[in-house]
Coordinates of C-alpha atoms and ligand atoms in Angstrom, one line a residue:
M1 CA 13.1 -33.5 34.3
D2 CA 16.1 -34.3 32.1
F3 CA 16.4 -33.1 28.5
S4 CA 15.2 -36.3 26.8
E5 CA 12.0 -36.3 29.0
I6 CA 11.3 -32.7 28.0
Q7 CA 11.9 -33.5 24.3
Q8 CA 9.5 -36.5 24.5
Q9 CA 6.8 -34.5 26.2
E10 CA 7.1 -31.8 23.6
A11 CA 6.8 -34.3 20.8
Q12 CA 3.8 -36.0 22.4
H13 CA 1.8 -32.9 23.4
M14 CA 2.7 -29.9 21.4
M15 CA 1.7 -29.1 17.8
P16 CA 5.0 -29.5 15.9
T17 CA 5.1 -25.9 14.7
Y18 CA 8.7 -25.2 15.8
G19 CA 12.1 -26.5 14.6
R20 CA 14.1 -26.5 17.9
F21 CA 17.7 -26.8 18.8
P22 CA 18.2 -29.8 21.0
V23 CA 18.5 -27.8 24.3
A24 CA 16.1 -27.0 27.1
L25 CA 17.0 -23.7 28.9
T26 CA 16.0 -23.4 32.5
S27 CA 17.6 -20.4 34.0
G28 CA 19.7 -17.4 33.1
K29 CA 21.3 -14.2 34.2
G30 CA 22.4 -11.3 32.0
A31 CA 23.6 -12.6 28.7
V32 CA 24.2 -16.2 30.0
A33 CA 21.6 -19.0 29.9
M34 CA 21.8 -22.4 31.5
D35 CA 20.3 -25.7 30.4
T36 CA 19.0 -28.7 32.2
E37 CA 22.5 -30.2 32.4
G38 CA 23.9 -27.1 33.9
K39 CA 25.8 -26.1 30.7
E40 CA 26.1 -22.4 30.1
Y41 CA 25.4 -20.5 26.9
I42 CA 26.4 -17.0 25.8
D43 CA 23.2 -15.4 24.4
F44 CA 23.3 -13.5 21.1
T45 CA 19.6 -13.8 20.7
S46 CA 17.7 -12.3 23.7
G47 CA 14.9 -14.7 22.7
I48 CA 14.6 -13.0 19.3
G49 CA 15.1 -9.4 20.5
V50 CA 12.8 -9.7 23.5
N51 CA 15.0 -9.8 26.6
S52 CA 16.4 -6.2 26.1
L53 CA 17.9 -6.2 29.6
G54 CA 19.1 -9.8 29.4
Y55 CA 17.9 -12.7 31.6
C56 CA 16.4 -11.8 35.0
D57 CA 17.8 -8.3 35.3
D58 CA 17.5 -7.2 39.0
G59 CA 15.5 -4.1 38.3
W60 CA 13.2 -5.8 35.8
V61 CA 12.6 -8.7 38.2
Q62 CA 11.7 -6.3 40.9
A63 CA 9.3 -4.2 38.8
V64 CA 7.5 -7.4 37.6
S65 CA 7.3 -9.1 41.0
R66 CA 6.3 -5.9 42.8
Q67 CA 3.4 -5.4 40.3
A68 CA 2.5 -9.2 40.5
A69 CA 2.2 -8.8 44.3
R70 CA 0.1 -5.6 44.0
L71 CA -2.4 -6.2 41.1
Q72 CA -1.7 -8.7 38.3
H73 CA -4.6 -8.0 36.0
I74 CA -7.8 -6.0 35.7
S75 CA -10.2 -5.7 32.8
N76 CA -9.9 -2.8 30.4
L77 CA -13.3 -1.8 31.8
Y78 CA -11.4 -0.1 34.6
Y79 CA -8.6 2.4 34.7
S80 CA -5.1 1.2 35.5
D81 CA -2.4 3.5 36.9
V82 CA 0.6 1.5 35.4
Q83 CA -1.1 1.2 32.1
T84 CA -1.8 4.9 31.7
E85 CA 1.7 5.7 33.0
L86 CA 3.2 3.5 30.3
A87 CA 1.0 5.1 27.6
G88 CA 2.1 8.5 28.8
R89 CA 5.8 7.5 28.9
L90 CA 5.7 6.0 25.4
C91 CA 4.1 9.2 24.0
E92 CA 6.4 11.5 25.9
L93 CA 9.5 9.6 24.7
T94 CA 8.5 9.5 21.1
G95 CA 6.5 12.7 20.6
Y96 CA 3.5 10.6 19.4
S97 CA 0.0 11.3 20.6
K98 CA -1.9 8.1 21.4
V99 CA -1.2 4.4 21.9
F100 CA -3.2 1.1 21.8
L101 CA -1.6 -1.6 24.0
C102 CA -1.8 -5.2 22.9
N103 CA 0.1 -8.4 23.4
S104 CA 2.3 -9.1 20.4
G105 CA 3.8 -7.8 17.2
A106 CA 1.2 -9.3 15.0
E107 CA -1.5 -7.7 17.1
A108 CA 0.2 -4.3 17.0
N109 CA 0.2 -4.5 13.2
E110 CA -3.4 -5.6 13.1
C111 CA -4.2 -2.4 15.0
A112 CA -2.3 -0.3 12.5
I113 CA -4.1 -1.9 9.6
K114 CA -7.5 -1.4 11.2
L115 CA -6.6 2.2 12.0
A116 CA -5.5 2.9 8.4
R117 CA -8.6 1.4 6.9
K118 CA -11.0 3.2 9.1
Y119 CA -9.2 6.6 8.7
S120 CA -9.4 6.2 5.0
E121 CA -12.9 4.9 4.8
E122 CA -14.2 7.8 6.9
K123 CA -12.4 10.4 4.7
Y124 CA -12.6 8.8 1.2
G125 CA -15.2 6.0 1.3
Q126 CA -15.1 2.3 1.2
Q127 CA -13.0 1.7 -1.9
R128 CA -9.7 3.0 -0.3
S129 CA -8.6 0.1 1.8
N130 CA -5.5 -1.3 0.1
I131 CA -2.1 -1.5 1.8
V132 CA 1.2 -1.7 0.1
T133 CA 4.0 -3.6 1.9
L134 CA 7.5 -4.6 0.7
K135 CA 8.7 -7.8 -0.8
N136 CA 10.7 -9.9 1.7
S137 CA 9.0 -8.3 4.7
F138 CA 7.6 -10.0 7.8
H139 CA 4.7 -8.6 9.7
G140 CA 3.3 -11.5 11.7
R141 CA 1.4 -14.8 11.7
T142 CA -2.3 -13.9 11.9
I143 CA -4.2 -14.4 8.7
T144 CA -4.1 -10.6 8.0
T145 CA -0.5 -10.0 8.9
L146 CA 0.5 -13.1 6.9
A147 CA -1.2 -11.4 4.0
A148 CA 0.7 -8.2 4.8
T149 CA 4.0 -10.2 4.7
G150 CA 5.6 -9.9 1.3
Q151 CA 6.9 -13.5 0.9
E152 CA 5.1 -16.1 -1.1
V153 CA 6.1 -18.9 1.3
F154 CA 3.8 -17.4 3.8
H155 CA 0.8 -17.3 1.4
Q156 CA 0.0 -21.0 1.5
Y157 CA -2.5 -23.4 3.2
F158 CA -4.7 -20.9 5.0
F159 CA -6.9 -19.5 2.2
P160 CA -8.7 -17.2 1.9
F161 CA -6.2 -14.6 3.1
T162 CA -7.3 -11.0 3.9
Q163 CA -7.6 -9.1 0.7
G164 CA -6.1 -5.8 -0.2
F165 CA -2.3 -6.2 0.1
S166 CA 0.2 -5.7 -2.6
Y167 CA 4.0 -5.9 -2.5
A168 CA 6.6 -3.5 -3.9
E169 CA 10.3 -3.9 -4.3
A170 CA 12.4 -2.5 -1.4
N171 CA 14.5 0.5 -2.3
N172 CA 12.6 1.1 -5.5
L173 CA 10.2 4.1 -5.5
D174 CA 8.9 3.3 -9.0
S175 CA 7.8 -0.1 -7.8
V176 CA 6.0 1.4 -4.9
K177 CA 4.3 4.0 -7.2
S178 CA 3.2 1.2 -9.5
C179 CA 1.5 -0.6 -6.5
V180 CA -0.3 2.5 -5.4
D181 CA -3.5 3.7 -6.8
E182 CA -6.7 5.5 -5.7
H183 CA -7.6 2.5 -3.6
T184 CA -4.4 2.7 -1.4
C185 CA -4.8 3.9 2.1
A186 CA -1.4 3.0 3.6
L187 CA 2.2 1.7 3.3
L188 CA 3.5 -0.6 5.9
I189 CA 7.3 -1.2 6.1
E190 CA 10.1 -2.4 8.3
L191 CA 13.2 -0.1 8.2
V192 CA 15.5 -3.0 8.7
Q193 CA 13.9 -6.2 7.3
G194 CA 14.6 -8.6 10.2
E195 CA 13.3 -12.1 9.3
G196 CA 14.0 -11.2 5.7
G197 CA 17.7 -11.3 6.3
V198 CA 18.7 -8.2 8.3
L199 CA 18.4 -5.8 5.4
P200 CA 18.3 -2.0 6.2
L201 CA 16.3 0.1 3.7
E202 CA 18.2 2.9 2.0
K203 CA 17.7 6.3 3.7
G204 CA 17.0 8.1 0.4
F205 CA 14.3 5.6 -0.5
V206 CA 12.6 5.9 2.8
Q207 CA 12.6 9.7 2.7
Q208 CA 11.2 9.8 -0.8
L209 CA 8.6 7.3 0.3
S210 CA 7.6 9.5 3.2
L211 CA 7.2 12.6 0.9
F212 CA 5.2 10.5 -1.6
C213 CA 2.8 9.3 1.1
K214 CA 2.3 12.8 2.5
E215 CA 1.4 14.1 -1.0
R216 CA -1.3 11.5 -1.4
D217 CA -2.6 11.3 2.2
I218 CA -1.4 7.7 2.3
L219 CA -0.5 6.7 5.8
L220 CA 3.1 5.7 6.3
M221 CA 3.2 2.9 8.9
V222 CA 6.5 1.6 10.2
D223 CA 6.7 -1.9 11.8
E224 CA 9.3 -1.4 14.6
V225 CA 8.5 -4.7 16.3
Q226 CA 12.1 -5.9 15.9
T227 CA 13.9 -2.6 15.3
G228 CA 12.3 -0.7 18.2
V229 CA 13.1 -0.1 21.9
S230 CA 16.7 1.0 21.3
R231 CA 17.7 -2.2 19.3
T232 CA 19.2 -0.2 16.4
G233 CA 20.8 2.5 18.5
S234 CA 17.9 5.0 18.7
L235 CA 14.8 4.4 20.8
Y236 CA 12.9 3.8 17.5
C237 CA 14.7 3.3 14.2
F238 CA 12.7 5.9 12.2
E239 CA 14.6 8.6 14.1
Q240 CA 17.7 7.6 12.2
Y241 CA 15.9 7.8 8.9
D242 CA 14.7 11.4 9.7
I243 CA 11.1 10.6 9.1
R244 CA 8.0 10.7 11.2
P245 CA 5.6 7.9 10.2
D246 CA 1.9 8.4 10.9
V247 CA 1.8 5.1 12.7
F248 CA 4.4 2.8 14.2
T249 CA 4.2 -0.5 16.0
S250 CA 6.4 -1.9 18.8
A251 CA 6.5 -5.3 20.6
K252 CA 9.4 -7.8 21.1
G253 CA 11.9 -5.9 23.2
L254 CA 9.3 -3.6 24.8
G255 CA 8.4 -5.8 27.8
G256 CA 11.9 -7.2 28.3
G257 CA 10.4 -10.7 28.3
V258 CA 6.7 -10.5 28.9
P259 CA 4.2 -10.3 26.1
I260 CA 3.3 -6.8 25.1
G261 CA 2.7 -4.9 21.9
A262 CA 1.9 -1.2 21.1
C263 CA 0.6 0.7 18.2
L264 CA 1.3 4.5 18.3
C265 CA -0.1 7.2 16.1
T266 CA 0.0 11.0 15.5
E267 CA -2.5 13.4 17.1
E268 CA -4.5 13.6 13.8
L269 CA -5.2 9.8 14.0
G270 CA -5.6 9.6 17.7
N271 CA -9.4 9.2 17.7
V272 CA -9.8 7.0 14.6
L273 CA -10.4 3.9 16.6
S274 CA -13.1 4.8 19.0
Q275 CA -15.1 3.0 21.8
G276 CA -16.0 -0.6 20.9
Q277 CA -14.0 -0.6 17.6
H278 CA -10.9 -2.3 19.0
G279 CA -9.9 -4.1 22.2
T280 CA -8.1 -7.0 23.8
T281 CA -8.5 -8.8 27.2
F282 CA -4.8 -8.7 28.1
G283 CA -3.6 -5.6 26.3
G284 CA -1.9 -3.2 28.7
N285 CA -2.0 -5.8 31.4
P286 CA -0.5 -4.3 34.6
I287 CA 2.4 -6.7 34.9
A288 CA 3.3 -6.2 31.2
S289 CA 3.0 -2.4 31.7
A290 CA 5.2 -2.4 34.7
A291 CA 7.8 -4.5 32.8
A292 CA 7.7 -2.1 29.9
L293 CA 8.0 1.0 32.1
E294 CA 11.2 -0.5 33.6
V295 CA 12.6 -1.4 30.2
L296 CA 11.9 2.1 28.8
S297 CA 13.4 3.8 31.9
R298 CA 16.6 1.9 31.3
V299 CA 17.1 1.9 27.6
S300 CA 15.9 5.3 26.5
G301 CA 18.7 7.5 28.0
K302 CA 21.3 9.2 25.7
E303 CA 24.2 7.4 27.4
F304 CA 22.6 4.0 27.1
L305 CA 21.8 4.6 23.4
Q306 CA 25.4 5.6 22.9
Q307 CA 26.5 2.4 24.5
V308 CA 24.2 0.4 22.2
R309 CA 25.8 2.1 19.2
E310 CA 29.3 1.4 20.5
K311 CA 28.6 -2.2 21.2
G312 CA 27.1 -2.6 17.7
D313 CA 30.2 -1.0 16.2
Y314 CA 32.4 -3.3 18.3
L315 CA 30.5 -6.4 17.3
R316 CA 30.5 -5.4 13.6
A317 CA 34.3 -4.8 13.5
K318 CA 35.0 -8.1 15.3
L319 CA 32.6 -10.0 13.1
E320 CA 34.1 -8.5 9.9
A321 CA 37.6 -9.7 11.1
I322 CA 36.5 -13.4 11.4
P323 CA 37.8 -15.5 8.6
G324 CA 34.9 -16.9 6.5
V325 CA 32.7 -13.8 7.1
T326 CA 32.0 -12.0 3.8
Q327 CA 29.6 -9.3 5.0
V328 CA 28.1 -7.8 8.1
R329 CA 25.0 -5.6 7.8
G330 CA 22.3 -4.1 10.0
L331 CA 22.0 -1.2 12.5
G332 CA 23.1 -1.0 16.1
M333 CA 22.8 -4.3 17.8
M334 CA 20.7 -5.9 15.1
L335 CA 23.2 -7.5 12.8
G336 CA 23.3 -10.0 10.0
V337 CA 26.4 -12.0 9.0
Q338 CA 26.9 -13.4 5.6
L339 CA 29.2 -16.4 5.5
E340 CA 31.6 -17.5 2.7
K341 CA 30.3 -21.1 2.8
D342 CA 26.7 -19.9 3.0
N343 CA 26.1 -22.4 5.9
A344 CA 24.5 -20.2 8.5
K345 CA 22.0 -22.9 9.7
E346 CA 24.8 -25.4 10.3
V347 CA 27.0 -22.8 12.0
A348 CA 24.1 -21.8 14.3
G349 CA 23.5 -25.5 15.2
A350 CA 27.2 -26.0 16.0
C351 CA 27.3 -22.8 18.0
V352 CA 24.7 -24.2 20.4
Q353 CA 26.8 -27.3 21.0
H354 CA 29.8 -25.0 21.8
G355 CA 27.8 -22.8 24.2
L356 CA 26.6 -19.9 22.0
L357 CA 23.0 -19.1 21.2
I358 CA 22.7 -17.3 17.8
L359 CA 19.9 -16.8 15.3
T360 CA 19.6 -17.0 11.6
A361 CA 17.5 -15.1 9.1
K362 CA 17.2 -16.5 5.7
N363 CA 20.8 -17.5 4.8
V364 CA 22.6 -15.2 7.3
L365 CA 23.5 -15.5 10.9
R366 CA 21.5 -12.9 13.0
L367 CA 22.6 -11.3 16.2
L368 CA 20.2 -9.7 18.6
P369 CA 22.1 -9.8 21.9
P370 CA 20.7 -8.3 25.1
L371 CA 21.4 -4.5 24.9
T372 CA 23.1 -4.9 28.3
I373 CA 25.6 -7.6 27.2
S374 CA 29.1 -6.9 28.6
Y375 CA 32.2 -6.7 26.4
E376 CA 33.5 -9.8 28.1
E377 CA 30.4 -11.7 27.2
M378 CA 30.6 -10.4 23.6
D379 CA 34.2 -11.6 23.4
K380 CA 33.4 -15.0 24.7
G381 CA 30.6 -15.4 22.2
L382 CA 32.7 -14.1 19.3
A383 CA 35.5 -16.6 20.2
I384 CA 33.0 -19.5 20.0
L385 CA 31.6 -18.2 16.8
Q386 CA 35.1 -17.8 15.2
K387 CA 36.0 -21.4 16.1
V388 CA 32.8 -22.8 14.9
I389 CA 32.9 -21.0 11.5
A390 CA 36.5 -22.3 11.1
N391 CA 35.5 -25.9 11.8
C392 CA 32.1 -26.0 10.1
K393 CA 31.9 -27.6 6.6
Ligands
PLP401 C1 8.5 -10.7 15.2 C2 7.9 -9.7 14.2 C3 6.5 -9.6 14.1 C4 5.5 -10.5 14.8 O1 5.6 -10.4 16.2 P1 4.9 -11.5 17.1 O2 5.0 -10.9 18.5 O3 5.5 -12.8 16.9 O4 3.4 -11.5 16.7 C5 6.0 -8.6 13.3 N1 6.9 -7.8 12.6 C6 8.2 -7.9 12.7 C7 9.1 -6.9 12.0 C8 8.8 -8.8 13.5 O5 10.1 -9.0 13.6

């Protein structure tokens, strides 16, 4: 099928929920994708932080295909060796106690929200179910995670939304305190707001938040769906903030390209969700578990993490030197680029034409390259970006 046929088919048969770039990608290797016409693209997106090891990494392909040939799926009515191994690995690597496996970021956050509400209800009664999130956050697309998302544009059309969320200003402890009352059971935050424009929270604020939550027995829950799995230079971003949330969620990069989500909690919370109170058909699916085991075995080592930080620093320095760039922000290989002409959308579109895949978040360019990208590939992508920024009105 050529591109125009694909485009036609999409328009005819798919709900028009996505604004797409006019390209159909059909294969890839490492940090290079190829389209229907055989044109190559340097990839600064990893499919929005999903393909941690790039396209079709040899070890990842082997792990997935080996599991597909052995056992692709079983019901959660039965035990699975790969699933329990993944749970064990996640806990061992993070020091957390228990995990619930699901299929996406939104689902991981749904689990966190259910866990917080049940914990609080059992301990304090029904009136303590409210959750505070931050303005400009993003937590998912289900009705409840939309309600958790602190952006008014997401609170349209789908009424009634789930009750019990309020939104505090980021980096403002007084604002958080004014949102918290005796009905509050948890705080849910991203440490680097991704969709909101690649905005890292201030460390002092996060640490104060953590103390404040502990004093009140309010659960601190960190949404690491985008920041997790070594993206920011540590396996999970909270390590760099020197805090230990009660609950954190993971998804995007965890499976390296297959759908998976995880919600982890401390020992104290490990049995809050008990038999029959939560579940999913696909969660912890053997293929997804095998994929995640391979990803974790590759990205969690000291040396690899050091390389992620070095590549992040390299990208940041090169981006800052591009004429027309006014600010670069983020952590590790999760970077946002503010442009002088404030034309990130146009630049991202032109980059595709010139062979570079790059994301935007609000009005900034957003880079989430595969963690395994080479320096040569980074240089190629940066050269395209520099040319496009210079030529874009
Ligand atoms: C992408 C994202 C989500 C939603 O994940 P899905 O897999 O699309 O449901 C939630 N939180 C954050 C921080 C994200 O970046």
